[in-house]
Amino acid sequence: LASASCKTVAAASTYPHEVARTRMREQARSGIFKYKGMWQTLGVIGKEEGRKGLYAGMGPHLLKAVPNAAIMFLTYETVNTWLRKCTVSDDCIEMKVAKN
């Protein structure tokens, strides 16, 4: 839950950069160079499209990025916990048994 909320905040705060980067990359394909740099691109998008333009497409991006981050951290924590319980001896892996 914490990883999902942190990823949401991080993605929302950096999404305008993603939009600007995508616009700059796509202009090279079309051959029409409207954007010259990151700050200029953000300014043009802000003036022409407003804040909506800077956050266009963020919903689908969050639907992809947030579950990915949550699954990644869950996997990391699960594997980390499992590895703490394991020891390698000779050619086999043995699980440590918790003694009460």
XYZ file of N, CA, C and O in Angstrom:
400
model
N 0.829 -1.193 0.000
C 0.000 0.000 0.000
C 0.871 1.254 0.000
O 0.596 2.206 -0.711
N 1.938 1.225 0.783
C 2.832 2.383 0.831
C 3.533 2.591 -0.502
O 3.687 3.730 -0.957
N 3.940 1.498 -1.145
C 4.627 1.645 -2.429
C 3.686 2.202 -3.489
O 4.098 3.007 -4.331
N 2.425 1.812 -3.442
C 1.448 2.310 -4.416
C 1.210 3.802 -4.241
O 1.173 4.557 -5.218
N 1.080 4.245 -2.999
C 0.842 5.676 -2.774
C 2.087 6.497 -3.110
O 1.980 7.591 -3.687
N 3.259 5.988 -2.808
C 4.496 6.696 -3.151
C 4.672 6.786 -4.665
O 5.071 7.826 -5.187
N 4.373 5.713 -5.381
C 4.491 5.721 -6.828
C 3.484 6.684 -7.457
O 3.794 7.351 -8.449
N 2.295 6.788 -6.887
C 1.290 7.722 -7.386
C 1.787 9.155 -7.270
O 1.692 9.944 -8.222
N 2.340 9.504 -6.119
C 2.872 10.856 -5.915
C 4.044 11.118 -6.856
O 4.126 12.179 -7.487
N 4.945 10.163 -6.976
C 6.113 10.340 -7.841
C 5.700 10.482 -9.307
O 6.208 11.345 -10.018
N 4.779 9.653 -9.749
C 4.345 9.708 -11.141
C 3.605 11.004 -11.439
O 3.808 11.612 -12.492
N 2.773 11.449 -10.511
C 2.016 12.690 -10.723
C 2.940 13.905 -10.768
O 2.716 14.837 -11.539
N 3.985 13.887 -9.974
C 4.883 15.046 -9.940
C 5.838 15.083 -11.131
O 6.287 16.155 -11.530
N 6.132 13.951 -11.723
C 7.068 13.919 -12.847
C 6.386 13.740 -14.202
O 7.061 13.731 -15.224
N 5.062 13.624 -14.226
C 4.375 13.350 -15.479
C 4.535 14.454 -16.523
O 4.687 14.134 -17.707
N 4.507 15.746 -16.160
C 4.739 16.760 -17.198
C 6.065 16.579 -17.939
O 6.155 16.820 -19.143
N 7.086 16.128 -17.232
C 8.372 15.831 -17.882
C 8.209 14.723 -18.905
O 8.771 14.782 -19.995
N 7.435 13.691 -18.562
C 7.196 12.587 -19.496
C 6.469 13.077 -20.742
O 6.799 12.675 -21.862
N 5.478 13.952 -20.556
C 4.729 14.496 -21.692
C 5.665 15.296 -22.590
O 5.671 15.117 -23.819
N 6.475 16.165 -21.995
C 7.400 16.991 -22.778
C 8.414 16.126 -23.513
O 8.712 16.358 -24.696
N 8.938 15.130 -22.856
C 9.925 14.237 -23.474
C 9.314 13.492 -24.658
O 9.937 13.363 -25.720
N 8.080 13.041 -24.492
C 7.398 12.339 -25.572
C 7.134 13.269 -26.754
O 7.343 12.895 -27.907
N 6.695 14.491 -26.463
C 6.423 15.441 -27.550
C 7.703 15.766 -28.315
O 7.692 15.860 -29.541
N 8.798 15.936 -27.601
C 10.073 16.243 -28.265
C 10.541 15.069 -29.121
O 11.065 15.251 -30.214
N 10.346 13.859 -28.638
C 10.758 12.673 -29.380
C 9.895 12.489 -30.628
O 10.403 12.178 -31.700
N 8.589 12.698 -30.499
C 7.678 12.479 -31.618
C 7.810 13.535 -32.708
O 7.507 13.263 -33.854
N 8.227 14.739 -32.346
C 8.383 15.773 -33.372
C 9.484 15.408 -34.357
O 9.440 15.797 -35.519
N 10.466 14.674 -33.914
C 11.550 14.265 -34.801
C 11.034 13.321 -35.889
O 11.547 13.317 -37.000
N 10.016 12.547 -35.562
C 9.445 11.632 -36.554
C 8.672 12.379 -37.633
O 8.675 11.992 -38.786
N 7.971 13.436 -37.227
C 7.139 14.160 -38.187
C 7.943 15.171 -39.003
O 7.508 15.602 -40.066
N 9.078 15.595 -38.498
C 9.922 16.548 -39.209
C 9.579 18.002 -38.947
O 10.215 18.896 -39.465
N 8.544 18.260 -38.150
C 8.157 19.633 -37.805
C 8.674 19.896 -36.392
O 8.199 19.299 -35.429
N 9.652 20.792 -36.264
C 10.288 21.027 -34.976
C 9.699 22.250 -34.294
O 10.126 23.373 -34.510
N 8.709 21.995 -33.458
C 8.010 23.044 -32.716
C 8.687 23.277 -31.368
O 8.670 24.381 -30.851
N 9.258 22.238 -30.797
C 9.851 22.293 -29.462
C 11.371 22.263 -29.573
O 11.926 21.493 -30.339
N 12.026 23.080 -28.756
C 13.487 23.191 -28.836
C 14.213 22.669 -27.593
O 15.326 22.218 -27.679
N 13.591 22.740 -26.447
C 14.207 22.275 -25.207
C 13.131 21.918 -24.199
O 11.938 22.164 -24.428
N 13.550 21.344 -23.077
C 12.578 20.871 -22.083
C 11.727 22.006 -21.523
O 10.497 21.918 -21.491
N 12.359 23.078 -21.054
C 11.608 24.184 -20.445
C 10.730 24.878 -21.478
O 9.587 25.247 -21.184
N 11.244 25.062 -22.684
C 10.459 25.692 -23.738
C 9.260 24.812 -24.100
O 8.154 25.308 -24.308
N 9.453 23.508 -24.137
C 8.365 22.574 -24.442
C 7.282 22.645 -23.379
O 6.088 22.711 -23.701
N 7.683 22.632 -22.117
C 6.701 22.740 -21.030
C 5.927 24.050 -21.120
O 4.711 24.078 -20.902
N 6.626 25.134 -21.452
C 5.983 26.432 -21.589
C 4.976 26.473 -22.727
O 3.863 26.987 -22.574
N 5.343 25.920 -23.876
C 4.445 25.905 -25.032
C 3.209 25.055 -24.743
O 2.080 25.461 -25.031
N 3.403 23.888 -24.170
C 2.264 23.024 -23.843
C 1.358 23.725 -22.833
O 0.136 23.718 -22.968
N 1.958 24.347 -21.823
C 1.176 25.065 -20.816
C 0.374 26.206 -21.415
O -0.794 26.417 -21.070
N 0.966 26.969 -22.322
C 0.274 28.099 -22.945
C -0.827 27.649 -23.895
O -1.918 28.196 -23.909
N -0.525 26.655 -24.715
C -1.471 26.223 -25.744
C -2.576 25.313 -25.210
O -3.706 25.384 -25.674
N -2.245 24.449 -24.266
C -3.211 23.450 -23.813
C -3.581 23.577 -22.337
O -4.486 22.887 -21.873
N -2.847 24.396 -21.598
C -3.114 24.537 -20.168
C -2.598 23.344 -19.383
O -1.865 22.499 -19.894
N -2.996 23.288 -18.125
C -2.549 22.183 -17.266
C -3.056 20.841 -17.750
O -2.427 19.811 -17.531
N -4.219 20.847 -18.399
C -4.743 19.577 -18.938
C -3.753 18.942 -19.906
O -3.601 17.726 -19.934
N -3.092 19.771 -20.707
C -2.130 19.258 -21.664
C -0.922 18.630 -21.002
O -0.354 17.666 -21.512
N -0.525 19.173 -19.858
C 0.642 18.633 -19.147
C 0.340 17.301 -18.460
O 1.251 16.541 -18.152
N -0.942 17.057 -18.190
C -1.318 15.823 -17.499
C -2.188 14.914 -18.365
O -2.795 13.978 -17.859
N -2.235 15.175 -19.676
C -3.025 14.339 -20.580
C -2.468 12.923 -20.610
O -1.269 12.724 -20.778
N -3.324 11.944 -20.410
C -2.902 10.548 -20.448
C -2.344 10.010 -19.144
O -1.818 8.901 -19.101
N -2.447 10.791 -18.064
C -1.871 10.327 -16.802
C -2.650 9.152 -16.209
O -2.059 8.282 -15.567
N -3.957 9.092 -16.433
C -4.755 7.985 -15.891
C -4.253 6.622 -16.352
O -3.953 5.759 -15.519
N -4.157 6.403 -17.666
C -3.629 5.112 -18.123
C -2.193 4.854 -17.656
O -1.825 3.720 -17.364
N -1.392 5.922 -17.571
C -0.017 5.767 -17.087
C -0.011 5.261 -15.645
O 0.756 4.357 -15.299
N -0.878 5.840 -14.793
C -0.952 5.398 -13.400
C -1.481 3.968 -13.289
O -1.030 3.216 -12.421
N -2.430 3.615 -14.152
C -2.962 2.249 -14.124
C -1.896 1.212 -14.471
O -2.011 0.046 -14.101
N -0.863 1.639 -15.172
C 0.243 0.743 -15.504
C 1.355 0.811 -14.454
O 1.874 -0.217 -14.019
N 1.725 2.020 -14.045
C 2.908 2.208 -13.202
C 2.680 1.833 -11.737
O 3.575 1.265 -11.100
N 1.518 2.157 -11.192
C 1.278 1.916 -9.760
C 1.230 0.421 -9.434
O 1.932 -0.030 -8.514
N 0.434 -0.391 -10.144
C 0.473 -1.826 -9.838
C 1.851 -2.445 -10.060
O 2.261 -3.332 -9.317
N 2.567 -1.961 -11.073
C 3.917 -2.464 -11.330
C 4.823 -2.216 -10.128
O 5.559 -3.113 -9.695
N 4.776 -1.011 -9.571
C 5.612 -0.697 -8.405
C 5.205 -1.521 -7.193
O 6.064 -2.024 -6.449
N 3.901 -1.684 -6.989
C 3.425 -2.465 -5.843
C 3.868 -3.920 -5.951
O 4.337 -4.513 -4.972
N 3.746 -4.501 -7.140
C 4.158 -5.896 -7.345
C 5.668 -6.038 -7.190
O 6.152 -7.006 -6.592
N 6.417 -5.067 -7.677
C 7.877 -5.129 -7.568
C 8.318 -5.118 -6.103
O 9.144 -5.930 -5.682
N 7.760 -4.206 -5.310
C 8.144 -4.147 -3.900
C 7.659 -5.365 -3.128
O 8.359 -5.862 -2.240
N 6.466 -5.870 -3.455
C 5.977 -7.087 -2.797
C 6.899 -8.259 -3.098
O 7.256 -9.024 -2.205
N 7.304 -8.381 -4.353
C 8.223 -9.458 -4.739
C 9.556 -9.325 -4.017
O 10.100 -10.311 -3.497
N 10.085 -8.108 -3.971
C 11.357 -7.871 -3.292
C 11.264 -8.278 -1.823
O 12.136 -8.987 -1.306
N 10.223 -7.819 -1.146
C 10.083 -8.128 0.277
C 9.877 -9.620 0.522
O 10.422 -10.187 1.473
N 9.122 -10.272 -0.346
C 8.881 -11.709 -0.191
C 10.170 -12.502 -0.388
O 10.495 -13.381 0.416
N 10.904 -12.195 -1.435
C 12.161 -12.904 -1.703
C 13.185 -12.608 -0.616
O 13.898 -13.508 -0.154
N 13.259 -11.363 -0.173
C 14.189 -10.985 0.889
C 13.886 -11.755 2.181
O 14.804 -12.266 2.835
N 12.621 -11.858 2.534
C 12.227 -12.606 3.736
C 12.563 -14.081 3.577
O 13.076 -14.716 4.509
N 12.287 -14.622 2.398
C 12.565 -16.031 2.152
C 14.058 -16.311 2.220
O 14.485 -17.309 2.795
N 14.887 -15.425 1.653
C 16.331 -15.640 1.664
C 16.932 -15.556 3.063
O 17.939 -16.202 3.344
N 16.340 -14.777 3.926
C 16.831 -14.708 5.316
C 16.621 -16.022 6.042
O 17.335 -16.332 6.991
N 15.629 -16.794 5.608
C 15.323 -18.070 6.262
C 16.142 -19.221 5.687
O 16.103 -20.319 6.208
N 16.861 -18.991 4.598
C 17.589 -20.065 3.912
C 19.077 -20.032 4.241
O 19.644 -18.969 4.457
N 19.662 -21.202 4.230
C 21.113 -21.317 4.306
C 21.552 -22.291 3.223
O 20.821 -23.200 2.844
N 22.745 -22.100 2.735
C 23.283 -23.004 1.724
C 24.342 -23.854 2.409
O 25.293 -23.343 2.971
N 24.153 -25.160 2.346
C 25.142 -26.070 2.925
C 25.394 -27.193 1.924
O 24.474 -27.815 1.426
N 26.664 -27.413 1.657
C 27.099 -28.385 0.656
C 26.373 -28.133 -0.671
O 26.521 -27.092 -1.272
N 25.566 -29.064 -1.114
C 24.887 -28.914 -2.400
C 23.375 -28.762 -2.255
O 22.640 -28.968 -3.211
N 22.909 -28.421 -1.068
C 21.464 -28.300 -0.909
C 21.111 -27.016 -0.154
O 21.955 -26.417 0.514
N 19.898 -26.608 -0.293
C 19.404 -25.438 0.427
C 18.502 -25.933 1.547
O 17.594 -26.721 1.325
N 18.784 -25.482 2.742
C 17.980 -25.888 3.888
C 17.277 -24.676 4.479
O 17.846 -23.590 4.558
N 16.056 -24.858 4.886
C 15.309 -23.777 5.514
C 15.597 -23.807 7.013
O 15.636 -24.852 7.638
N 15.837 -22.609 7.567
C 16.019 -22.513 9.007
C 14.663 -22.658 9.661
O 13.694 -22.061 9.239
N 14.606 -23.448 10.712
C 13.350 -23.631 11.428
C 13.380 -22.711 12.642
O 14.317 -22.736 13.426
N 12.357 -21.897 12.759
C 12.270 -21.006 13.896
C 12.046 -21.802 15.173
O 11.175 -22.643 15.230
N 12.870 -21.538 16.175
C 12.762 -22.239 17.441
C 12.037 -21.329 18.426
O 12.420 -20.187 18.621
N 10.982 -21.832 19.019
C 10.211 -21.048 19.988
C 10.781 -21.132 21.353
O 11.270 -21.967 21.892
